[in-house]
PDB file of C-alpha atoms in Angstrom:
ATOM      1  CA  MET G 165     107.775 -77.886  -0.646  1.00  0.00           C
ATOM      2  CA  ALA G 166     106.853 -75.831  -3.707  1.00  0.00           C
ATOM      3  CA  MET G 167     107.825 -72.122  -3.732  1.00  0.00           C
ATOM      4  CA  ALA G 168     105.056 -69.536  -4.177  1.00  0.00           C
ATOM      5  CA  LEU G 169     105.283 -67.535  -7.443  1.00  0.00           C
ATOM      6  CA  ARG G 170     105.319 -63.697  -7.267  1.00  0.00           C
ATOM      7  CA  PRO G 171     102.504 -61.978  -9.083  1.00  0.00           C
ATOM      8  CA  ILE G 172     103.678 -60.035 -12.125  1.00  0.00           C
ATOM      9  CA  ASP G 173     100.754 -57.593 -12.344  1.00  0.00           C
ATOM     10  CA  ASN G 174     102.935 -54.697 -11.120  1.00  0.00           C
ATOM     11  CA  ALA G 175     105.839 -55.419 -13.407  1.00  0.00           C
ATOM     12  CA  LEU G 176     106.872 -52.535 -15.714  1.00  0.00           C
ATOM     13  CA  PRO G 177     105.715 -52.991 -19.322  1.00  0.00           C
ATOM     14  CA  THR G 178     108.487 -53.676 -21.725  1.00  0.00           C
ATOM     15  CA  THR G 179     108.863 -51.525 -24.869  1.00  0.00           C
ATOM     16  CA  PRO G 180     108.776 -53.629 -27.989  1.00  0.00           C
ATOM     17  CA  GLU G 181     112.047 -53.597 -29.865  1.00  0.00           C
ATOM     18  CA  ARG G 182     111.994 -51.451 -33.073  1.00  0.00           C
ATOM     19  CA  PRO G 183     112.745 -53.315 -36.255  1.00  0.00           C
ATOM     20  CA  LYS G 184     116.166 -52.499 -37.547  1.00  0.00           C
ATOM     21  CA  LYS G 185     116.233 -50.124 -40.516  1.00  0.00           C
ATOM     22  CA  GLN G 186     117.357 -51.867 -43.631  1.00  0.00           C
ATOM     23  CA  ALA G 187     120.555 -50.478 -45.050  1.00  0.00           C
ATOM     24  CA  LYS G 188     120.445 -49.166 -48.591  1.00  0.00           C
ATOM     25  CA  VAL G 189     122.441 -51.250 -50.984  1.00  0.00           C
ATOM     26  CA  SER G 190     123.969 -49.720 -54.078  1.00  0.00           C
ATOM     27  CA  VAL G 191     123.647 -52.048 -57.013  1.00  0.00           C
ATOM     28  CA  PRO G 192     126.042 -51.197 -59.839  1.00  0.00           C
ATOM     29  CA  VAL G 193     124.346 -50.849 -63.201  1.00  0.00           C
ATOM     30  CA  GLN G 194     126.330 -51.859 -66.206  1.00  0.00           C
ATOM     31  CA  LYS G 195     126.354 -49.126 -68.852  1.00  0.00           C
ATOM     32  CA  GLN G 196     124.769 -50.326 -72.041  1.00  0.00           C
ATOM     33  CA  PRO G 197     126.784 -49.848 -75.202  1.00  0.00           C
ATOM     34  CA  ASP G 198     125.399 -47.312 -77.645  1.00  0.00           C
ATOM     35  CA  SER G 199     124.003 -49.379 -80.471  1.00  0.00           C
ATOM     36  CA  GLY G 200     122.577 -46.392 -82.326  1.00  0.00           C
ATOM     37  CA  VAL G 201     119.015 -47.669 -81.715  1.00  0.00           C
ATOM     38  CA  ASN G 202     116.692 -45.642 -79.511  1.00  0.00           C
ATOM     39  CA  ASP G 203     115.262 -47.734 -76.691  1.00  0.00           C
ATOM     40  CA  GLU G 204     111.701 -46.677 -75.950  1.00  0.00           C
ATOM     41  CA  ASN G 205     112.672 -46.371 -72.247  1.00  0.00           C
ATOM     42  CA  ARG G 206     115.638 -44.144 -72.981  1.00  0.00           C
ATOM     43  CA  ALA G 207     115.725 -40.546 -74.097  1.00  0.00           C
ATOM     44  CA  PRO G 208     116.890 -40.248 -77.698  1.00  0.00           C
ATOM     45  CA  LEU G 209     120.470 -39.197 -78.191  1.00  0.00           C
ATOM     46  CA  PRO G 210     120.991 -35.550 -79.106  1.00  0.00           C
ATOM     47  CA  PRO G 211     121.731 -34.964 -82.765  1.00  0.00           C
ATOM     48  CA  PRO G 212     125.398 -34.494 -83.578  1.00  0.00           C
ATOM     49  CA  SER G 213     126.691 -31.076 -84.456  1.00  0.00           C
ATOM     50  CA  VAL G 214     126.535 -31.074 -88.208  1.00  0.00           C
ATOM     51  CA  ASP G 215     126.783 -27.441 -89.246  1.00  0.00           C
ATOM     52  CA  ALA G 216     130.297 -28.135 -90.533  1.00  0.00           C
ATOM     53  CA  THR G 217     128.891 -30.502 -93.156  1.00  0.00           C
ATOM     54  CA  VAL G 218     126.873 -27.723 -94.817  1.00  0.00           C
ATOM     55  CA  ASP G 219     128.508 -25.470 -97.365  1.00  0.00           C
ATOM     56  CA  TYR G 220     127.350 -21.848 -97.237  1.00  0.00           C
ATOM     57  CA  VAL G 221     127.979 -20.961-100.864  1.00  0.00           C
ATOM     58  CA  PRO G 222     128.075 -17.217-101.636  1.00  0.00           C
ATOM     59  CA  SER G 223     125.724 -16.144-104.413  1.00  0.00           C
ATOM     60  CA  GLU G 224     128.587 -15.221-106.723  1.00  0.00           C
ATOM     61  CA  ASN G 225     129.951 -18.781-106.470  1.00  0.00           C
ATOM     62  CA  LEU G 226     126.709 -20.517-107.383  1.00  0.00           C
ATOM     63  CA  LYS G 227     126.759 -22.175-110.810  1.00  0.00           C
ATOM     64  CA  PRO G 228     123.917 -22.724-113.292  1.00  0.00           C
ATOM     65  CA  ILE G 229     122.196 -26.119-113.213  1.00  0.00           C
ATOM     66  CA  GLN G 230     123.109 -28.381-116.119  1.00  0.00           C
ATOM     67  CA  ASP G 231     119.609 -29.776-116.612  1.00  0.00           C
ATOM     68  CA  PRO G 232     117.222 -27.268-114.961  1.00  0.00           C
ATOM     69  CA  GLU G 233     114.050 -28.770-116.451  1.00  0.00           C
ATOM     70  CA  SER G 234     114.715 -32.131-114.801  1.00  0.00           C
ATOM     71  CA  ASN G 235     115.843 -30.524-111.564  1.00  0.00           C
ATOM     72  CA  ILE G 236     112.720 -28.402-111.195  1.00  0.00           C
ATOM     73  CA  GLN G 237     110.539 -31.541-111.196  1.00  0.00           C
ATOM     74  CA  GLY G 238     111.986 -32.823-107.925  1.00  0.00           C
ATOM     75  CA  LEU G 239     112.578 -29.465-106.270  1.00  0.00           C
ATOM     76  CA  ILE G 240     109.450 -29.301-104.102  1.00  0.00           C
ATOM     77  CA  GLU G 241     109.842 -32.934-103.060  1.00  0.00           C
ATOM     78  CA  GLY G 242     113.412 -32.213-101.982  1.00  0.00           C
ATOM     79  CA  LEU G 243     112.387 -29.074-100.115  1.00  0.00           C
ATOM     80  CA  ASN G 244     109.749 -31.059 -98.193  1.00  0.00           C
ATOM     81  CA  SER G 245     112.124 -33.905 -97.346  1.00  0.00           C
ATOM     82  CA  LYS G 246     112.435 -35.062 -93.736  1.00  0.00           C
ATOM     83  CA  ASP G 247     116.201 -35.214 -94.235  1.00  0.00           C
ATOM     84  CA  TRP G 248     117.364 -31.717 -93.326  1.00  0.00           C
ATOM     85  CA  ILE G 249     120.586 -32.061 -95.323  1.00  0.00           C
ATOM     86  CA  LYS G 250     118.479 -32.872 -98.385  1.00  0.00           C
ATOM     87  CA  VAL G 251     116.431 -29.726 -97.673  1.00  0.00           C
ATOM     88  CA  CYS G 252     119.635 -27.648 -97.576  1.00  0.00           C
ATOM     89  CA  GLU G 253     120.722 -29.097-100.918  1.00  0.00           C
ATOM     90  CA  SER G 254     117.307 -28.318-102.400  1.00  0.00           C
ATOM     91  CA  LEU G 255     117.429 -24.764-101.039  1.00  0.00           C
ATOM     92  CA  ASN G 256     120.767 -24.275-102.760  1.00  0.00           C
ATOM     93  CA  ASN G 257     119.220 -25.617-105.968  1.00  0.00           C
ATOM     94  CA  ALA G 258     116.371 -23.128-105.534  1.00  0.00           C
ATOM     95  CA  ARG G 259     118.995 -20.385-105.242  1.00  0.00           C
ATOM     96  CA  ARG G 260     120.659 -21.506-108.473  1.00  0.00           C
ATOM     97  CA  LEU G 261     117.323 -21.726-110.246  1.00  0.00           C
ATOM     98  CA  SER G 262     116.310 -18.267-109.096  1.00  0.00           C
ATOM     99  CA  LEU G 263     119.561 -16.690-110.268  1.00  0.00           C
ATOM    100  CA  TYR G 264     119.982 -18.534-113.578  1.00  0.00           C
ATOM    101  CA  HIS G 265     116.619 -20.063-114.465  1.00  0.00           C
ATOM    102  CA  SER G 266     114.080 -17.739-112.847  1.00  0.00           C
ATOM    103  CA  SER G 267     111.412 -18.331-115.505  1.00  0.00           C
ATOM    104  CA  LEU G 268     111.326 -22.021-114.563  1.00  0.00           C
ATOM    105  CA  LEU G 269     111.100 -21.266-110.850  1.00  0.00           C
ATOM    106  CA  ALA G 270     108.437 -18.548-111.137  1.00  0.00           C
ATOM    107  CA  PRO G 271     105.388 -20.908-111.216  1.00  0.00           C
ATOM    108  CA  LEU G 272     106.630 -22.578-108.013  1.00  0.00           C
ATOM    109  CA  LEU G 273     107.711 -19.397-106.275  1.00  0.00           C
ATOM    110  CA  GLU G 274     104.972 -19.281-103.642  1.00  0.00           C
ATOM    111  CA  LYS G 275     105.550 -22.914-102.636  1.00  0.00           C
ATOM    112  CA  VAL G 276     109.279 -22.244-102.407  1.00  0.00           C
ATOM    113  CA  ILE G 277     108.707 -19.158-100.228  1.00  0.00           C
ATOM    114  CA  LEU G 278     106.563 -21.158 -97.792  1.00  0.00           C
ATOM    115  CA  VAL G 279     109.287 -23.811 -97.486  1.00  0.00           C
ATOM    116  CA  VAL G 280     111.887 -21.069 -96.956  1.00  0.00           C
ATOM    117  CA  VAL G 281     109.771 -19.642 -94.133  1.00  0.00           C
ATOM    118  CA  LYS G 282     109.389 -23.095 -92.563  1.00  0.00           C
ATOM    119  CA  ALA G 283     113.143 -23.691 -92.751  1.00  0.00           C
ATOM    120  CA  MET G 284     113.845 -20.348 -91.064  1.00  0.00           C
ATOM    121  CA  LYS G 285     111.823 -21.529 -88.069  1.00  0.00           C
ATOM    122  CA  ASN G 286     113.888 -24.698 -87.767  1.00  0.00           C
ATOM    123  CA  PRO G 287     116.169 -24.786 -84.692  1.00  0.00           C
ATOM    124  CA  ARG G 288     119.080 -26.068 -86.802  1.00  0.00           C
ATOM    125  CA  SER G 289     121.247 -23.055 -87.480  1.00  0.00           C
ATOM    126  CA  ALA G 290     122.586 -24.516 -90.734  1.00  0.00           C
ATOM    127  CA  LEU G 291     119.122 -24.961 -92.175  1.00  0.00           C
ATOM    128  CA  CYS G 292     118.025 -21.547 -90.944  1.00  0.00           C
ATOM    129  CA  LYS G 293     121.012 -19.765 -92.478  1.00  0.00           C
ATOM    130  CA  THR G 294     120.701 -21.583 -95.808  1.00  0.00           C
ATOM    131  CA  SER G 295     117.042 -20.573 -96.062  1.00  0.00           C
ATOM    132  CA  ILE G 296     117.922 -16.925 -95.346  1.00  0.00           C
ATOM    133  CA  MET G 297     120.559 -17.019 -98.084  1.00  0.00           C
ATOM    134  CA  ALA G 298     117.905 -18.442-100.406  1.00  0.00           C
ATOM    135  CA  SER G 299     115.601 -15.516 -99.620  1.00  0.00           C
ATOM    136  CA  SER G 300     118.342 -13.039-100.571  1.00  0.00           C
ATOM    137  CA  ASP G 301     118.811 -14.672-103.969  1.00  0.00           C
ATOM    138  CA  ILE G 302     115.053 -14.791-104.526  1.00  0.00           C
ATOM    139  CA  PHE G 303     114.818 -11.061-103.773  1.00  0.00           C
ATOM    140  CA  ASN G 304     117.674 -10.290-106.141  1.00  0.00           C
ATOM    141  CA  ALA G 305     116.221 -12.455-108.898  1.00  0.00           C
ATOM    142  CA  PHE G 306     112.557 -11.493-108.717  1.00  0.00           C
ATOM    143  CA  GLY G 307     112.377  -8.074-107.051  1.00  0.00           C
ATOM    144  CA  GLU G 308     108.984  -6.515-107.759  1.00  0.00           C
ATOM    145  CA  LYS G 309     107.646  -9.738-109.231  1.00  0.00           C
ATOM    146  CA  LEU G 310     107.827 -11.344-105.809  1.00  0.00           C
ATOM    147  CA  LEU G 311     104.770  -9.419-104.633  1.00  0.00           C
ATOM    148  CA  GLU G 312     102.960 -10.167-107.871  1.00  0.00           C
ATOM    149  CA  SER G 313     103.816 -13.882-108.002  1.00  0.00           C
ATOM    150  CA  THR G 314     103.090 -14.803-104.383  1.00  0.00           C
ATOM    151  CA  ASN G 315     100.179 -14.592-102.025  1.00  0.00           C
ATOM    152  CA  SER G 316     100.386 -11.532 -99.788  1.00  0.00           C
ATOM    153  CA  ASP G 317     100.323 -13.744 -96.695  1.00  0.00           C
ATOM    154  CA  ALA G 318     103.345 -15.725 -97.920  1.00  0.00           C
ATOM    155  CA  PHE G 319     105.382 -12.545 -98.331  1.00  0.00           C
ATOM    156  CA  ASP G 320     104.227 -11.272 -94.927  1.00  0.00           C
ATOM    157  CA  GLN G 321     105.387 -14.506 -93.288  1.00  0.00           C
ATOM    158  CA  LEU G 322     108.766 -14.202 -94.991  1.00  0.00           C
ATOM    159  CA  LEU G 323     109.189 -10.578 -93.914  1.00  0.00           C
ATOM    160  CA  LEU G 324     108.297 -11.344 -90.296  1.00  0.00           C
ATOM    161  CA  GLN G 325     110.753 -14.246 -90.113  1.00  0.00           C
ATOM    162  CA  LEU G 326     113.566 -12.130 -91.543  1.00  0.00           C
ATOM    163  CA  LEU G 327     112.894  -9.388 -88.984  1.00  0.00           C
ATOM    164  CA  LEU G 328     112.844 -11.968 -86.181  1.00  0.00           C
ATOM    165  CA  LYS G 329     116.050 -13.648 -87.347  1.00  0.00           C
ATOM    166  CA  ALA G 330     117.776 -10.283 -87.709  1.00  0.00           C
ATOM    167  CA  SER G 331     116.795  -9.608 -84.083  1.00  0.00           C
ATOM    168  CA  GLN G 332     118.191 -12.764 -82.468  1.00  0.00           C
ATOM    169  CA  ASP G 333     121.469 -13.334 -80.651  1.00  0.00           C
ATOM    170  CA  LYS G 334     123.183 -15.770 -83.040  1.00  0.00           C
ATOM    171  CA  LYS G 335     125.501 -13.400 -84.833  1.00  0.00           C
ATOM    172  CA  PHE G 336     125.965 -15.335 -88.076  1.00  0.00           C
ATOM    173  CA  VAL G 337     122.197 -15.793 -88.475  1.00  0.00           C
ATOM    174  CA  CYS G 338     121.515 -12.166 -87.565  1.00  0.00           C
ATOM    175  CA  GLU G 339     124.052 -10.847 -90.079  1.00  0.00           C
ATOM    176  CA  GLU G 340     122.659 -13.065 -92.835  1.00  0.00           C
ATOM    177  CA  ALA G 341     119.132 -11.815 -92.140  1.00  0.00           C
ATOM    178  CA  ASP G 342     120.367  -8.211 -92.275  1.00  0.00           C
ATOM    179  CA  ARG G 343     121.834  -8.911 -95.706  1.00  0.00           C
ATOM    180  CA  ALA G 344     118.533 -10.423 -96.854  1.00  0.00           C
ATOM    181  CA  LEU G 345     116.577  -7.369 -95.654  1.00  0.00           C
ATOM    182  CA  ASN G 346     119.006  -5.097 -97.499  1.00  0.00           C
ATOM    183  CA  ALA G 347     118.575  -7.197-100.667  1.00  0.00           C
ATOM    184  CA  MET G 348     114.802  -6.862-100.269  1.00  0.00           C
ATOM    185  CA  VAL G 349     114.972  -3.063-100.022  1.00  0.00           C
ATOM    186  CA  LYS G 350     117.364  -2.727-102.964  1.00  0.00           C
ATOM    187  CA  SER G 351     115.386  -5.009-105.260  1.00  0.00           C
ATOM    188  CA  MET G 352     111.864  -3.714-104.621  1.00  0.00           C
ATOM    189  CA  SER G 353     110.042  -0.409-105.008  1.00  0.00           C
ATOM    190  CA  SER G 354     109.892   1.530-101.776  1.00  0.00           C
ATOM    191  CA  LEU G 355     106.203   2.395-101.748  1.00  0.00           C
ATOM    192  CA  PRO G 356     104.699  -1.125-101.521  1.00  0.00           C
ATOM    193  CA  LEU G 357     107.482  -2.109 -99.150  1.00  0.00           C
ATOM    194  CA  LEU G 358     106.684   0.742 -96.756  1.00  0.00           C
ATOM    195  CA  HIS G 359     103.101  -0.447 -96.551  1.00  0.00           C
ATOM    196  CA  LYS G 360     104.404  -3.887 -95.581  1.00  0.00           C
ATOM    197  CA  LEU G 361     106.911  -2.585 -93.030  1.00  0.00           C
ATOM    198  CA  ARG G 362     104.929   0.154 -91.313  1.00  0.00           C
ATOM    199  CA  GLY G 363     103.116  -2.199 -88.931  1.00  0.00           C
ATOM    200  CA  TYR G 364     106.338  -3.568 -87.498  1.00  0.00           C
ATOM    201  CA  VAL G 365     107.559  -0.259 -86.029  1.00  0.00           C
ATOM    202  CA  SER G 366     104.998  -0.798 -83.254  1.00  0.00           C
ATOM    203  CA  HIS G 367     105.918  -4.469 -82.722  1.00  0.00           C
ATOM    204  CA  GLY G 368     106.212  -5.652 -79.124  1.00  0.00           C
ATOM    205  CA  ASN G 369     109.801  -6.821 -79.675  1.00  0.00           C
ATOM    206  CA  LEU G 370     112.019  -3.738 -79.540  1.00  0.00           C
ATOM    207  CA  ARG G 371     114.661  -5.374 -81.768  1.00  0.00           C
ATOM    208  CA  VAL G 372     112.051  -6.105 -84.431  1.00  0.00           C
ATOM    209  CA  ARG G 373     111.001  -2.435 -84.256  1.00  0.00           C
ATOM    210  CA  ALA G 374     114.594  -1.376 -84.775  1.00  0.00           C
ATOM    211  CA  LYS G 375     115.172  -3.707 -87.744  1.00  0.00           C
ATOM    212  CA  ALA G 376     111.920  -2.539 -89.347  1.00  0.00           C
ATOM    213  CA  ALA G 377     112.958   1.073 -88.804  1.00  0.00           C
ATOM    214  CA  VAL G 378     116.301   0.455 -90.518  1.00  0.00           C
ATOM    215  CA  SER G 379     114.586  -1.109 -93.546  1.00  0.00           C
ATOM    216  CA  ILE G 380     112.124   1.788 -93.703  1.00  0.00           C
ATOM    217  CA  SER G 381     114.914   4.364 -93.574  1.00  0.00           C
ATOM    218  CA  ASN G 382     116.770   2.536 -96.368  1.00  0.00           C
ATOM    219  CA  ALA G 383     113.598   2.467 -98.461  1.00  0.00           C
ATOM    220  CA  VAL G 384     112.799   6.136 -97.812  1.00  0.00           C
ATOM    221  CA  SER G 385     116.311   7.156 -98.898  1.00  0.00           C
ATOM    222  CA  LYS G 386     115.394   5.922-102.420  1.00  0.00           C
ATOM    223  CA  MET G 387     112.116   7.862-102.621  1.00  0.00           C
ATOM    224  CA  ALA G 388     111.250  11.163-104.266  1.00  0.00           C
ATOM    225  CA  LEU G 389     108.865  13.607-102.602  1.00  0.00           C
ATOM    226  CA  GLU G 390     105.995  12.442-104.831  1.00  0.00           C
ATOM    227  CA  GLU G 391     106.334   8.863-103.536  1.00  0.00           C
ATOM    228  CA  MET G 392     106.553  10.059 -99.941  1.00  0.00           C
ATOM    229  CA  THR G 393     103.447  12.145-100.499  1.00  0.00           C
ATOM    230  CA  GLU G 394     101.654   9.141-102.001  1.00  0.00           C
ATOM    231  CA  PHE G 395     102.519   7.078 -98.949  1.00  0.00           C
ATOM    232  CA  GLY G 396     101.662   9.990 -96.662  1.00  0.00           C
ATOM    233  CA  LEU G 397     104.313  12.494 -95.639  1.00  0.00           C
ATOM    234  CA  VAL G 398     102.581  13.243 -92.350  1.00  0.00           C
ATOM    235  CA  PRO G 399     102.331   9.565 -91.260  1.00  0.00           C
ATOM    236  CA  LEU G 400     105.946   9.072 -92.318  1.00  0.00           C
ATOM    237  CA  LEU G 401     107.193  11.989 -90.220  1.00  0.00           C
ATOM    238  CA  GLN G 402     104.961  10.978 -87.318  1.00  0.00           C
ATOM    239  CA  MET G 403     106.453   7.486 -87.479  1.00  0.00           C
ATOM    240  CA  ALA G 404     109.960   8.943 -87.395  1.00  0.00           C
ATOM    241  CA  ALA G 405     109.102  11.247 -84.476  1.00  0.00           C
ATOM    242  CA  ASP G 406     107.782   8.298 -82.466  1.00  0.00           C
ATOM    243  CA  LEU G 407     110.852   6.188 -83.251  1.00  0.00           C
ATOM    244  CA  MET G 408     113.168   8.934 -82.002  1.00  0.00           C
ATOM    245  CA  ASN G 409     111.941   8.098 -78.507  1.00  0.00           C
ATOM    246  CA  ASP G 410     112.522   4.348 -78.934  1.00  0.00           C
ATOM    247  CA  ARG G 411     114.690   2.482 -76.441  1.00  0.00           C
ATOM    248  CA  LEU G 412     117.224   1.171 -78.959  1.00  0.00           C
ATOM    249  CA  PRO G 413     119.828   3.492 -80.510  1.00  0.00           C
ATOM    250  CA  GLU G 414     119.477   1.595 -83.809  1.00  0.00           C
ATOM    251  CA  ALA G 415     115.814   2.608 -84.048  1.00  0.00           C
ATOM    252  CA  ARG G 416     116.541   6.228 -83.076  1.00  0.00           C
ATOM    253  CA  GLU G 417     119.309   6.516 -85.662  1.00  0.00           C
ATOM    254  CA  ALA G 418     117.025   5.055 -88.341  1.00  0.00           C
ATOM    255  CA  ALA G 419     114.400   7.652 -87.398  1.00  0.00           C
ATOM    256  CA  ARG G 420     116.958  10.443 -87.850  1.00  0.00           C
ATOM    257  CA  ARG G 421     117.793   9.151 -91.332  1.00  0.00           C
ATOM    258  CA  ILE G 422     114.092   9.084 -92.253  1.00  0.00           C
ATOM    259  CA  VAL G 423     113.719  12.731 -91.221  1.00  0.00           C
ATOM    260  CA  ILE G 424     116.865  13.778 -93.088  1.00  0.00           C
ATOM    261  CA  ALA G 425     115.749  11.963 -96.270  1.00  0.00           C
ATOM    262  CA  ALA G 426     112.272  13.492 -96.064  1.00  0.00           C
ATOM    263  CA  HIS G 427     113.698  16.979 -95.503  1.00  0.00           C
ATOM    264  CA  LYS G 428     116.108  16.606 -98.421  1.00  0.00           C
ATOM    265  CA  ALA G 429     113.307  15.527-100.759  1.00  0.00           C
ATOM    266  CA  PHE G 430     111.077  18.348 -99.513  1.00  0.00           C
ATOM    267  CA  MET G 431     113.772  20.973-100.015  1.00  0.00           C
ATOM    268  CA  GLU G 432     114.168  19.989-103.670  1.00  0.00           C
ATOM    269  CA  LYS G 433     110.664  21.402-104.219  1.00  0.00           C
ATOM    270  CA  GLU G 434     110.141  23.907-101.414  1.00  0.00           C
ATOM    271  CA  GLU G 435     111.906  26.387 -99.127  1.00  0.00           C
ATOM    272  CA  GLN G 436     112.936  25.921 -95.508  1.00  0.00           C
ATOM    273  CA  GLU G 437     110.070  28.094 -94.313  1.00  0.00           C
ATOM    274  CA  ALA G 438     107.595  25.814 -96.049  1.00  0.00           C
ATOM    275  CA  TRP G 439     109.156  22.786 -94.326  1.00  0.00           C
ATOM    276  CA  GLU G 440     108.853  24.373 -90.909  1.00  0.00           C
ATOM    277  CA  SER G 441     105.301  25.486 -91.580  1.00  0.00           C
ATOM    278  CA  PHE G 442     104.355  21.999 -92.775  1.00  0.00           C
ATOM    279  CA  CYS G 443     105.746  20.353 -89.632  1.00  0.00           C
ATOM    280  CA  GLN G 444     104.181  22.882 -87.268  1.00  0.00           C
ATOM    281  CA  THR G 445     100.800  22.518 -88.944  1.00  0.00           C
ATOM    282  CA  ASN G 446     100.687  18.720 -89.094  1.00  0.00           C
ATOM    283  CA  LEU G 447     102.655  17.563 -86.056  1.00  0.00           C
ATOM    284  CA  SER G 448     102.527  18.231 -82.344  1.00  0.00           C
ATOM    285  CA  THR G 449     104.805  20.993 -81.089  1.00  0.00           C
ATOM    286  CA  ILE G 450     107.128  18.503 -79.376  1.00  0.00           C
ATOM    287  CA  HIS G 451     107.449  16.343 -82.486  1.00  0.00           C
ATOM    288  CA  ALA G 452     107.938  19.324 -84.776  1.00  0.00           C
ATOM    289  CA  GLN G 453     110.712  20.651 -82.552  1.00  0.00           C
ATOM    290  CA  SER G 454     112.436  17.250 -82.489  1.00  0.00           C
ATOM    291  CA  LEU G 455     112.405  17.187 -86.320  1.00  0.00           C
ATOM    292  CA  PHE G 456     113.814  20.713 -86.499  1.00  0.00           C
ATOM    293  CA  LYS G 457     116.605  19.671 -84.142  1.00  0.00           C
ATOM    294  CA  VAL G 458     117.541  16.702 -86.343  1.00  0.00           C
ATOM    295  CA  VAL G 459     117.664  18.857 -89.482  1.00  0.00           C
ATOM    296  CA  SER G 460     119.681  21.632 -87.839  1.00  0.00           C
ATOM    297  CA  SER G 461     122.249  19.147 -86.480  1.00  0.00           C
ATOM    298  CA  GLN G 462     123.227  17.831 -89.917  1.00  0.00           C
TER     299      GLN G 462
END
């Protein structure tokens, strides 16, 4: 006799079994040998440190060029080369030409200045330093003629880059830029230089303000009262009074030197009472008092 089957309507539903999670498998990747060729799917290799391959030749050790006429023909091409070492070599040739063959370099001076500015912006420290050294030799060789032989904008770009490089953290670049700024002040008349520098004492970068203030104080120390008056003795003293409240000690010390130089020049023509009267008449009481304090503390 056949057995009756039990209905399964009331049976508990069964939970479907979850699929097993697949285990992660580490597949070793064989490191590809460096063939020196950049794969388009790989980041390019960082450039090797090459500063040691560049010679930073002091100006006094530079020698004249044997055949300057031939060298000058390829100078601009070398300066615009994509090979940065070639650019450094051309910058050193520009230095030699400026010191020993300046008449040949003069017609190309503006083009050279623009390349110097471009090289200063380069992240390679060797190229940056070589270009700063080139600017020092150009200042020493051409002096006043630099403003006459170049577009005003080219000189302004050069000045800004030197102030920026003198304000950065890389010590050997900063020191080289300081030397270039000193060469600029020594080789050029103070009056046109002050007009170029005056805008930078209100620059947003406090280090740039300080470096500009130092250059201004060095330029003012060379000036007679007549030149200061031509520039504007009141604006000069006002500038110094403002800088004495600057955040950086370097800027404040430069401001003190400006006041002392202006007072010394003034006293060669006038008496102390005239100095005090001049300051009280043309400056605010607070600024006049700060100038008097500087002079009395000498």
